[in-house]
PDB file of C-alpha atoms in Angstrom:
ATOM      1  CA  UNK A  24      -0.008  -0.034   0.003  1.00 42.00           C
ATOM      2  CA  UNK A  25       1.524   3.314  -1.113  1.00 44.00           C
ATOM      3  CA  UNK A  26       1.332   6.596   0.759  1.00 45.00           C
ATOM      4  CA  UNK A  27       0.763   8.346  -2.620  1.00 51.00           C
ATOM      5  CA  UNK A  28      -2.784   6.900  -2.963  1.00 53.00           C
ATOM      6  CA  UNK A  29      -5.776   9.168  -2.312  1.00 81.00           C
ATOM      7  CA  UNK A  30      -6.571   7.074   0.757  1.00 91.00           C
ATOM      8  CA  UNK A  31      -4.975   8.743   3.763  1.00 95.00           C
ATOM      9  CA  UNK A  32      -7.165   8.250   6.850  1.00 96.00           C
ATOM     10  CA  UNK A  33      -6.461   5.714   9.590  1.00 97.00           C
ATOM     11  CA  UNK A  34      -8.583   5.202  12.698  1.00 94.00           C
ATOM     12  CA  UNK A  35      -8.646   3.604  16.085  1.00 96.00           C
ATOM     13  CA  UNK A  36     -12.091   2.143  16.736  1.00 97.00           C
ATOM     14  CA  UNK A  37     -12.973   1.439  20.368  1.00 94.00           C
ATOM     15  CA  UNK A  38     -15.282   2.418  23.216  1.00 93.00           C
ATOM     16  CA  UNK A  39     -12.616   4.731  24.626  1.00 90.00           C
ATOM     17  CA  UNK A  40     -10.471   5.336  21.523  1.00 92.00           C
ATOM     18  CA  UNK A  41      -9.973   9.047  22.236  1.00 91.00           C
ATOM     19  CA  UNK A  42      -8.169   8.253  25.490  1.00 87.00           C
ATOM     20  CA  UNK A  43      -5.863   5.648  23.898  1.00 86.00           C
ATOM     21  CA  UNK A  44      -2.237   6.154  22.986  1.00 85.00           C
ATOM     22  CA  UNK A  45      -2.299   5.132  19.327  1.00 89.00           C
ATOM     23  CA  UNK A  46      -3.366   8.508  17.846  1.00 90.00           C
ATOM     24  CA  UNK A  47      -0.556  10.264  19.727  1.00 89.00           C
ATOM     25  CA  UNK A  48       1.893   7.592  18.551  1.00 92.00           C
ATOM     26  CA  UNK A  49       1.090   7.379  14.848  1.00 95.00           C
ATOM     27  CA  UNK A  50       0.464  11.085  14.159  1.00 93.00           C
ATOM     28  CA  UNK A  51       4.071  12.177  14.838  1.00 94.00           C
ATOM     29  CA  UNK A  52       5.399   9.110  13.017  1.00 96.00           C
ATOM     30  CA  UNK A  53       3.469   9.970   9.819  1.00 96.00           C
ATOM     31  CA  UNK A  54       4.653  13.555  10.071  1.00 94.00           C
ATOM     32  CA  UNK A  55       8.286  12.501  10.365  1.00 94.00           C
ATOM     33  CA  UNK A  56       7.847  10.161   7.406  1.00 94.00           C
ATOM     34  CA  UNK A  57       6.568  13.110   5.339  1.00 94.00           C
ATOM     35  CA  UNK A  58       3.372  11.178   4.808  1.00 94.00           C
ATOM     36  CA  UNK A  59      -0.059  12.633   4.162  1.00 94.00           C
ATOM     37  CA  UNK A  60      -1.674   9.922   6.253  1.00 96.00           C
ATOM     38  CA  UNK A  61      -3.630  10.904   9.344  1.00 96.00           C
ATOM     39  CA  UNK A  62      -4.652   8.879  12.398  1.00 96.00           C
ATOM     40  CA  UNK A  63      -7.954   9.602  14.181  1.00 95.00           C
ATOM     41  CA  UNK A  64      -9.651   8.270  17.329  1.00 96.00           C
ATOM     42  CA  UNK A  65     -13.194   7.024  16.766  1.00 95.00           C
ATOM     43  CA  UNK A  66     -15.185   6.380  19.968  1.00 95.00           C
ATOM     44  CA  UNK A  67     -17.739   3.632  19.318  1.00 95.00           C
ATOM     45  CA  UNK A  68     -19.637   2.549  22.451  1.00 94.00           C
ATOM     46  CA  UNK A  69     -20.236  -1.104  23.249  1.00 92.00           C
ATOM     47  CA  UNK A  70     -23.561  -2.321  21.903  1.00 90.00           C
ATOM     48  CA  UNK A  71     -23.748   0.252  19.074  1.00 91.00           C
ATOM     49  CA  UNK A  72     -25.070  -0.866  15.698  1.00 92.00           C
ATOM     50  CA  UNK A  73     -21.798  -1.429  13.775  1.00 95.00           C
ATOM     51  CA  UNK A  74     -23.258  -1.273  10.244  1.00 95.00           C
ATOM     52  CA  UNK A  75     -22.383   2.408   9.979  1.00 95.00           C
ATOM     53  CA  UNK A  76     -18.861   1.759  11.165  1.00 96.00           C
ATOM     54  CA  UNK A  77     -18.318  -0.825   8.449  1.00 96.00           C
ATOM     55  CA  UNK A  78     -19.801   1.519   5.804  1.00 96.00           C
ATOM     56  CA  UNK A  79     -17.461   4.322   6.888  1.00 95.00           C
ATOM     57  CA  UNK A  80     -14.522   1.962   6.672  1.00 96.00           C
ATOM     58  CA  UNK A  81     -15.242   1.409   2.996  1.00 97.00           C
ATOM     59  CA  UNK A  82     -14.959   5.093   2.077  1.00 95.00           C
ATOM     60  CA  UNK A  83     -12.342   5.741  -0.611  1.00 95.00           C
ATOM     61  CA  UNK A  84     -10.139   7.916   1.643  1.00 96.00           C
ATOM     62  CA  UNK A  85      -9.751   5.208   4.329  1.00 97.00           C
ATOM     63  CA  UNK A  86      -6.497   3.194   4.588  1.00 97.00           C
ATOM     64  CA  UNK A  87      -7.162   1.061   7.661  1.00 98.00           C
ATOM     65  CA  UNK A  88      -8.342   1.006  11.259  1.00 97.00           C
ATOM     66  CA  UNK A  89      -6.960  -0.410  14.415  1.00 96.00           C
ATOM     67  CA  UNK A  90      -9.639  -1.967  16.580  1.00 95.00           C
ATOM     68  CA  UNK A  91      -9.625  -2.170  20.376  1.00 90.00           C
ATOM     69  CA  UNK A  92     -12.033  -3.130  23.167  1.00 86.00           C
ATOM     70  CA  UNK A  93     -14.777  -4.194  22.841  1.00 89.00           C
ATOM     71  CA  UNK A  94     -14.891  -4.556  19.057  1.00 93.00           C
ATOM     72  CA  UNK A  95     -12.097  -6.999  18.176  1.00 92.00           C
ATOM     73  CA  UNK A  96     -14.429  -9.918  17.667  1.00 90.00           C
ATOM     74  CA  UNK A  97     -16.784  -7.731  15.592  1.00 95.00           C
ATOM     75  CA  UNK A  98     -13.762  -6.816  13.403  1.00 96.00           C
ATOM     76  CA  UNK A  99     -12.987 -10.458  12.756  1.00 95.00           C
ATOM     77  CA  UNK A 100     -16.616 -11.166  11.905  1.00 96.00           C
ATOM     78  CA  UNK A 101     -17.167  -8.193   9.580  1.00 97.00           C
ATOM     79  CA  UNK A 102     -14.057  -8.775   7.481  1.00 98.00           C
ATOM     80  CA  UNK A 103     -14.253 -10.182   3.973  1.00 98.00           C
ATOM     81  CA  UNK A 104     -10.966 -12.019   4.406  1.00 98.00           C
ATOM     82  CA  UNK A 105      -9.004 -12.983   7.514  1.00 98.00           C
ATOM     83  CA  UNK A 106      -5.527 -14.235   8.242  1.00 97.00           C
ATOM     84  CA  UNK A 107      -5.102 -17.640   9.851  1.00 95.00           C
ATOM     85  CA  UNK A 108      -4.295 -16.057  13.294  1.00 93.00           C
ATOM     86  CA  UNK A 109      -7.563 -14.084  13.072  1.00 95.00           C
ATOM     87  CA  UNK A 110      -9.477 -17.214  12.117  1.00 94.00           C
ATOM     88  CA  UNK A 111      -8.028 -19.110  15.064  1.00 91.00           C
ATOM     89  CA  UNK A 112      -8.482 -16.322  17.628  1.00 89.00           C
ATOM     90  CA  UNK A 113     -11.825 -14.957  16.395  1.00 90.00           C
ATOM     91  CA  UNK A 114     -10.438 -11.477  17.014  1.00 89.00           C
ATOM     92  CA  UNK A 115      -8.847  -8.769  14.876  1.00 94.00           C
ATOM     93  CA  UNK A 116      -7.134  -5.512  15.884  1.00 94.00           C
ATOM     94  CA  UNK A 117      -6.455  -4.299  12.328  1.00 97.00           C
ATOM     95  CA  UNK A 118      -8.856  -3.902   9.381  1.00 98.00           C
ATOM     96  CA  UNK A 119      -7.293  -2.862   6.086  1.00 98.00           C
ATOM     97  CA  UNK A 120      -9.495  -1.596   3.279  1.00 98.00           C
ATOM     98  CA  UNK A 121      -8.937  -3.148  -0.179  1.00 96.00           C
ATOM     99  CA  UNK A 122     -11.422  -1.522  -2.508  1.00 96.00           C
ATOM    100  CA  UNK A 123     -14.839  -2.560  -1.223  1.00 95.00           C
ATOM    101  CA  UNK A 124     -13.365  -5.309   0.974  1.00 97.00           C
ATOM    102  CA  UNK A 125     -11.965  -5.365   4.487  1.00 98.00           C
ATOM    103  CA  UNK A 126      -9.017  -7.623   5.302  1.00 98.00           C
ATOM    104  CA  UNK A 127      -8.530  -8.567   8.958  1.00 98.00           C
ATOM    105  CA  UNK A 128      -5.190  -8.996  10.721  1.00 97.00           C
ATOM    106  CA  UNK A 129      -4.150  -9.534  14.331  1.00 96.00           C
ATOM    107  CA  UNK A 130      -0.879  -7.855  15.189  1.00 96.00           C
ATOM    108  CA  UNK A 131      -1.576  -8.473  18.920  1.00 93.00           C
ATOM    109  CA  UNK A 132      -0.680 -12.111  18.245  1.00 96.00           C
ATOM    110  CA  UNK A 133       2.537 -11.128  16.466  1.00 96.00           C
ATOM    111  CA  UNK A 134       3.482  -8.922  19.438  1.00 96.00           C
ATOM    112  CA  UNK A 135       2.819 -11.656  22.020  1.00 96.00           C
ATOM    113  CA  UNK A 136       4.834 -14.186  20.040  1.00 96.00           C
ATOM    114  CA  UNK A 137       7.763 -11.743  19.932  1.00 96.00           C
ATOM    115  CA  UNK A 138       7.637 -10.700  23.579  1.00 97.00           C
ATOM    116  CA  UNK A 139       7.219 -14.227  24.975  1.00 95.00           C
ATOM    117  CA  UNK A 140      10.124 -15.384  22.868  1.00 94.00           C
ATOM    118  CA  UNK A 141       8.932 -18.953  22.280  1.00 91.00           C
ATOM    119  CA  UNK A 142       9.146 -19.945  25.960  1.00 93.00           C
ATOM    120  CA  UNK A 143       7.405 -23.160  26.988  1.00 95.00           C
ATOM    121  CA  UNK A 144       4.684 -22.513  29.575  1.00 97.00           C
ATOM    122  CA  UNK A 145       3.618 -25.333  31.918  1.00 96.00           C
ATOM    123  CA  UNK A 146       0.732 -23.252  33.343  1.00 98.00           C
ATOM    124  CA  UNK A 147      -0.625 -19.887  32.113  1.00 98.00           C
ATOM    125  CA  UNK A 148      -3.028 -17.890  34.237  1.00 98.00           C
ATOM    126  CA  UNK A 149      -5.229 -15.705  32.019  1.00 98.00           C
ATOM    127  CA  UNK A 150      -6.870 -12.752  33.791  1.00 98.00           C
ATOM    128  CA  UNK A 151      -9.528 -11.509  31.384  1.00 96.00           C
ATOM    129  CA  UNK A 152     -11.115 -13.240  28.390  1.00 93.00           C
ATOM    130  CA  UNK A 153     -11.462 -10.602  25.678  1.00 88.00           C
ATOM    131  CA  UNK A 154      -9.585 -10.028  22.422  1.00 84.00           C
ATOM    132  CA  UNK A 155      -6.179  -9.625  24.057  1.00 88.00           C
ATOM    133  CA  UNK A 156      -6.574 -12.886  25.924  1.00 92.00           C
ATOM    134  CA  UNK A 157      -7.657 -14.665  22.709  1.00 90.00           C
ATOM    135  CA  UNK A 158      -4.579 -13.354  20.958  1.00 91.00           C
ATOM    136  CA  UNK A 159      -2.396 -14.626  23.751  1.00 95.00           C
ATOM    137  CA  UNK A 160      -3.910 -18.045  23.618  1.00 95.00           C
ATOM    138  CA  UNK A 161      -3.230 -18.362  19.889  1.00 95.00           C
ATOM    139  CA  UNK A 162       0.343 -17.245  20.465  1.00 96.00           C
ATOM    140  CA  UNK A 163       0.699 -19.999  23.094  1.00 96.00           C
ATOM    141  CA  UNK A 164      -0.520 -22.783  20.802  1.00 94.00           C
ATOM    142  CA  UNK A 165       2.088 -25.564  20.973  1.00 93.00           C
ATOM    143  CA  UNK A 166       3.891 -23.824  23.828  1.00 95.00           C
ATOM    144  CA  UNK A 167       1.518 -24.109  26.828  1.00 96.00           C
ATOM    145  CA  UNK A 168       0.528 -27.318  28.678  1.00 96.00           C
ATOM    146  CA  UNK A 169      -2.463 -25.802  30.436  1.00 97.00           C
ATOM    147  CA  UNK A 170      -4.216 -22.523  31.054  1.00 98.00           C
ATOM    148  CA  UNK A 171      -6.503 -21.268  33.805  1.00 98.00           C
ATOM    149  CA  UNK A 172      -8.981 -18.582  32.784  1.00 98.00           C
ATOM    150  CA  UNK A 173     -10.986 -16.041  34.753  1.00 97.00           C
ATOM    151  CA  UNK A 174     -13.239 -13.195  33.676  1.00 96.00           C
ATOM    152  CA  UNK A 175     -16.141 -11.250  35.237  1.00 93.00           C
ATOM    153  CA  UNK A 176     -18.296 -12.753  32.478  1.00 94.00           C
ATOM    154  CA  UNK A 177     -18.454 -16.579  32.919  1.00 94.00           C
ATOM    155  CA  UNK A 178     -19.611 -16.920  29.324  1.00 95.00           C
ATOM    156  CA  UNK A 179     -16.502 -15.199  28.073  1.00 93.00           C
ATOM    157  CA  UNK A 180     -14.363 -17.457  30.270  1.00 96.00           C
ATOM    158  CA  UNK A 181     -15.998 -20.524  28.791  1.00 96.00           C
ATOM    159  CA  UNK A 182     -15.426 -19.269  25.232  1.00 94.00           C
ATOM    160  CA  UNK A 183     -11.749 -18.864  26.052  1.00 95.00           C
ATOM    161  CA  UNK A 184     -11.606 -22.334  27.516  1.00 97.00           C
ATOM    162  CA  UNK A 185     -13.218 -23.663  24.316  1.00 96.00           C
ATOM    163  CA  UNK A 186     -10.656 -21.838  22.218  1.00 94.00           C
ATOM    164  CA  UNK A 187      -7.808 -23.218  24.309  1.00 96.00           C
ATOM    165  CA  UNK A 188      -9.172 -26.762  23.950  1.00 96.00           C
ATOM    166  CA  UNK A 189      -9.415 -26.323  20.167  1.00 94.00           C
ATOM    167  CA  UNK A 190      -5.746 -25.353  20.192  1.00 94.00           C
ATOM    168  CA  UNK A 191      -4.749 -28.437  22.098  1.00 95.00           C
ATOM    169  CA  UNK A 192      -4.239 -26.698  25.439  1.00 96.00           C
ATOM    170  CA  UNK A 193      -5.795 -28.104  28.596  1.00 97.00           C
ATOM    171  CA  UNK A 194      -7.969 -25.366  30.096  1.00 97.00           C
ATOM    172  CA  UNK A 195     -10.235 -24.663  33.015  1.00 97.00           C
ATOM    173  CA  UNK A 196     -12.321 -21.607  34.055  1.00 98.00           C
ATOM    174  CA  UNK A 197     -12.345 -20.366  37.655  1.00 97.00           C
ATOM    175  CA  UNK A 198     -13.812 -17.431  39.563  1.00 96.00           C
ATOM    176  CA  UNK A 199     -11.759 -14.272  40.091  1.00 94.00           C
ATOM    177  CA  UNK A 200     -11.219 -15.185  43.757  1.00 93.00           C
ATOM    178  CA  UNK A 201     -10.124 -18.692  42.857  1.00 95.00           C
ATOM    179  CA  UNK A 202      -7.666 -17.414  40.255  1.00 95.00           C
ATOM    180  CA  UNK A 203      -5.544 -15.872  42.965  1.00 94.00           C
ATOM    181  CA  UNK A 204      -4.925 -19.293  44.419  1.00 95.00           C
ATOM    182  CA  UNK A 205      -3.470 -20.340  41.041  1.00 97.00           C
ATOM    183  CA  UNK A 206      -1.155 -17.346  40.672  1.00 97.00           C
ATOM    184  CA  UNK A 207       1.822 -18.556  42.823  1.00 97.00           C
ATOM    185  CA  UNK A 208       2.194 -21.747  40.773  1.00 96.00           C
ATOM    186  CA  UNK A 209       1.832 -20.259  37.273  1.00 98.00           C
ATOM    187  CA  UNK A 210       4.707 -19.899  34.868  1.00 98.00           C
ATOM    188  CA  UNK A 211       2.901 -17.111  32.955  1.00 98.00           C
ATOM    189  CA  UNK A 212       0.525 -14.467  34.329  1.00 98.00           C
ATOM    190  CA  UNK A 213      -1.341 -12.465  31.710  1.00 98.00           C
ATOM    191  CA  UNK A 214      -3.310  -9.360  32.720  1.00 98.00           C
ATOM    192  CA  UNK A 215      -5.801  -8.805  29.898  1.00 95.00           C
ATOM    193  CA  UNK A 216      -8.096  -6.611  32.027  1.00 94.00           C
ATOM    194  CA  UNK A 217      -8.119  -2.853  32.648  1.00 91.00           C
ATOM    195  CA  UNK A 218      -6.797  -3.454  36.149  1.00 94.00           C
ATOM    196  CA  UNK A 219      -3.784  -1.185  36.562  1.00 94.00           C
ATOM    197  CA  UNK A 220      -5.147   1.839  34.742  1.00 91.00           C
ATOM    198  CA  UNK A 221      -5.728   3.380  38.140  1.00 92.00           C
ATOM    199  CA  UNK A 222      -2.594   4.345  40.070  1.00 92.00           C
ATOM    200  CA  UNK A 223      -4.140   2.850  43.207  1.00 94.00           C
ATOM    201  CA  UNK A 224      -4.935  -0.551  41.669  1.00 96.00           C
ATOM    202  CA  UNK A 225      -3.259  -3.554  43.196  1.00 96.00           C
ATOM    203  CA  UNK A 226      -1.336  -6.202  41.147  1.00 97.00           C
ATOM    204  CA  UNK A 227      -3.739  -8.111  38.938  1.00 96.00           C
ATOM    205  CA  UNK A 228      -3.240 -11.360  40.867  1.00 96.00           C
ATOM    206  CA  UNK A 229      -3.289  -9.739  44.315  1.00 94.00           C
ATOM    207  CA  UNK A 230      -0.402  -9.660  46.785  1.00 93.00           C
ATOM    208  CA  UNK A 231       0.832 -13.248  46.395  1.00 93.00           C
ATOM    209  CA  UNK A 232       4.487 -13.987  45.703  1.00 96.00           C
ATOM    210  CA  UNK A 233       4.912 -15.659  42.288  1.00 98.00           C
ATOM    211  CA  UNK A 234       7.129 -18.452  41.119  1.00 97.00           C
ATOM    212  CA  UNK A 235      10.723 -17.369  40.434  1.00 97.00           C
ATOM    213  CA  UNK A 236      10.305 -18.655  36.863  1.00 96.00           C
ATOM    214  CA  UNK A 237       7.127 -16.691  36.191  1.00 97.00           C
ATOM    215  CA  UNK A 238       6.795 -14.265  33.271  1.00 98.00           C
ATOM    216  CA  UNK A 239       4.308 -11.463  33.779  1.00 98.00           C
ATOM    217  CA  UNK A 240       2.580  -9.993  30.707  1.00 98.00           C
ATOM    218  CA  UNK A 241       0.514  -6.865  31.390  1.00 98.00           C
ATOM    219  CA  UNK A 242      -1.505  -5.409  28.506  1.00 95.00           C
ATOM    220  CA  UNK A 243      -2.209  -2.203  30.434  1.00 93.00           C
ATOM    221  CA  UNK A 244      -0.198   0.931  29.636  1.00 86.00           C
ATOM    222  CA  UNK A 245      -0.477   4.067  31.714  1.00 85.00           C
ATOM    223  CA  UNK A 246       1.410   7.196  32.716  1.00 83.00           C
ATOM    224  CA  UNK A 247       2.527   5.304  35.805  1.00 90.00           C
ATOM    225  CA  UNK A 248       4.117   1.900  36.241  1.00 93.00           C
ATOM    226  CA  UNK A 249       1.245  -0.443  36.931  1.00 96.00           C
ATOM    227  CA  UNK A 250       1.213  -2.323  40.220  1.00 96.00           C
ATOM    228  CA  UNK A 251       1.304  -5.558  38.243  1.00 97.00           C
ATOM    229  CA  UNK A 252       4.638  -4.627  36.617  1.00 97.00           C
ATOM    230  CA  UNK A 253       6.002  -2.976  39.792  1.00 97.00           C
ATOM    231  CA  UNK A 254       5.365  -6.202  41.738  1.00 97.00           C
ATOM    232  CA  UNK A 255       6.893  -8.364  38.999  1.00 98.00           C
ATOM    233  CA  UNK A 256      10.059  -6.257  38.959  1.00 97.00           C
ATOM    234  CA  UNK A 257      10.258  -6.162  42.783  1.00 97.00           C
ATOM    235  CA  UNK A 258      10.192 -10.001  42.679  1.00 97.00           C
ATOM    236  CA  UNK A 259      12.924 -10.084  40.027  1.00 98.00           C
ATOM    237  CA  UNK A 260      10.641 -11.578  37.386  1.00 98.00           C
ATOM    238  CA  UNK A 261      10.765 -11.242  33.620  1.00 97.00           C
ATOM    239  CA  UNK A 262       7.908  -9.124  32.316  1.00 97.00           C
ATOM    240  CA  UNK A 263       6.437  -7.195  29.406  1.00 97.00           C
ATOM    241  CA  UNK A 264       4.174  -4.210  29.938  1.00 95.00           C
ATOM    242  CA  UNK A 265       1.544  -2.466  27.833  1.00 93.00           C
ATOM    243  CA  UNK A 266       4.148  -0.120  26.315  1.00 92.00           C
ATOM    244  CA  UNK A 267       6.189  -3.075  25.107  1.00 94.00           C
ATOM    245  CA  UNK A 268       3.062  -4.560  23.613  1.00 94.00           C
ATOM    246  CA  UNK A 269       1.987  -1.289  21.976  1.00 91.00           C
ATOM    247  CA  UNK A 270       5.403  -0.980  20.286  1.00 92.00           C
ATOM    248  CA  UNK A 271       5.523  -4.595  19.103  1.00 95.00           C
ATOM    249  CA  UNK A 272       1.986  -4.661  17.681  1.00 93.00           C
ATOM    250  CA  UNK A 273       2.490  -1.280  15.995  1.00 94.00           C
ATOM    251  CA  UNK A 274       5.748  -2.471  14.433  1.00 95.00           C
ATOM    252  CA  UNK A 275       3.914  -5.537  13.117  1.00 96.00           C
ATOM    253  CA  UNK A 276       1.697  -3.198  11.098  1.00 96.00           C
ATOM    254  CA  UNK A 277       4.632  -1.796   9.088  1.00 97.00           C
ATOM    255  CA  UNK A 278       4.819  -4.527   6.427  1.00 96.00           C
ATOM    256  CA  UNK A 279       1.045  -4.912   6.267  1.00 97.00           C
ATOM    257  CA  UNK A 280       0.579  -1.196   5.448  1.00 96.00           C
ATOM    258  CA  UNK A 281       3.668  -1.050   3.230  1.00 96.00           C
ATOM    259  CA  UNK A 282       5.361   1.617   5.347  1.00 95.00           C
ATOM    260  CA  UNK A 283       9.031   2.555   5.040  1.00 94.00           C
ATOM    261  CA  UNK A 284      11.564   0.470   7.003  1.00 91.00           C
ATOM    262  CA  UNK A 285      12.524   3.446   9.191  1.00 94.00           C
ATOM    263  CA  UNK A 286       9.005   3.489  10.615  1.00 96.00           C
ATOM    264  CA  UNK A 287      10.027   1.009  13.305  1.00 94.00           C
ATOM    265  CA  UNK A 288      12.763   3.276  14.595  1.00 94.00           C
ATOM    266  CA  UNK A 289      10.438   6.273  14.566  1.00 95.00           C
ATOM    267  CA  UNK A 290       7.782   4.306  16.452  1.00 95.00           C
ATOM    268  CA  UNK A 291      10.288   3.413  19.169  1.00 92.00           C
ATOM    269  CA  UNK A 292      11.529   6.989  19.496  1.00 93.00           C
ATOM    270  CA  UNK A 293       8.029   8.495  19.634  1.00 93.00           C
ATOM    271  CA  UNK A 294       6.915   5.970  22.255  1.00 91.00           C
ATOM    272  CA  UNK A 295       9.959   6.815  24.386  1.00 90.00           C
ATOM    273  CA  UNK A 296       9.029  10.529  24.231  1.00 89.00           C
ATOM    274  CA  UNK A 297       5.364   9.867  25.049  1.00 86.00           C
ATOM    275  CA  UNK A 298       6.295   7.710  28.015  1.00 83.00           C
ATOM    276  CA  UNK A 299       8.810  10.240  29.329  1.00 80.00           C
ATOM    277  CA  UNK A 300       6.148  12.944  29.162  1.00 76.00           C
ATOM    278  CA  UNK A 301       3.843  10.843  31.331  1.00 64.00           C
TER     279      UNK A 301
END
C-alpha cells in the first residue's frame, strides 16, 4: 500500500479510543515520514449498531483501522478475508481496506509471540477473556501445557476455555477469587483486564508472591508503572508491559501497510518521548 494513494485516513475504533495512545503515537510518526496519512480516534460505544462503522470503513479515503475493546471480535466477523491467526482467535485488531473489501489482521498475536520469545509454559493464568486474551492463547498454541482462565463474564471465560481446547491446550475456568490461588504456581501471568489503569490498583493477581520462573505480561499501559509490573520487577521476574506490547503490535503493522523500514525506529523513539512525558 503506497502513501501516494488518495486514501490517507487511519482510525482507532474502540469504546474509549480518544483516550488511547495510538493517535498520539502514529500522528508524529506519519509527520516525520513526510506522509499525508492521518490517524484519528473514533469512539464507538459497546452495543452500538456497527453497520455504519463498516460503511465508513469502506470510504475511498480510508486506509485502515486499528480496533480495540470491545470490538475486536466484531472486526474479525465483519471482514471479507481474515488471516489464519484471526481465524483461530476470532479477534482482529487491524482492518485494512482493499477496495470494497476489508481484510482482517491480528498484530496483537505477532506482538505476544515476539515478547514471549517462544518460551514453554507449563501453566498460564489468564486474567480476562477478551480479544487480548484470545490473541495470547493463539500465540501460546504448541507452547503451553495448560491454562486457567478467569473473567467477570463466565460466558467469556467458557469461550476462552473452548478456544484453548481447540488449540490443544488443557484449560479450566475459575472465579476471580479462585484465580488468585493459582497465581503462585503459574509460569505465565497475563493481565488482559483494565486493572492497573488506576494508580491505586493492586497487582492483577493480588499480593501473592509468584514463582521465580514466572513471566508477567501486562496489557495495560499508563502514565505510571502499573502495580502488576512494579510487583513483578520487585520480585525479580521477567515481564512485558503495555508499552512493550504497543510498540511490538504497531511495528507488526509496518509490512502490512507497506510503510518505510525506518518506521520502526520512529515508532520506538516516539513511544519513548510519550512515556517520558507521562
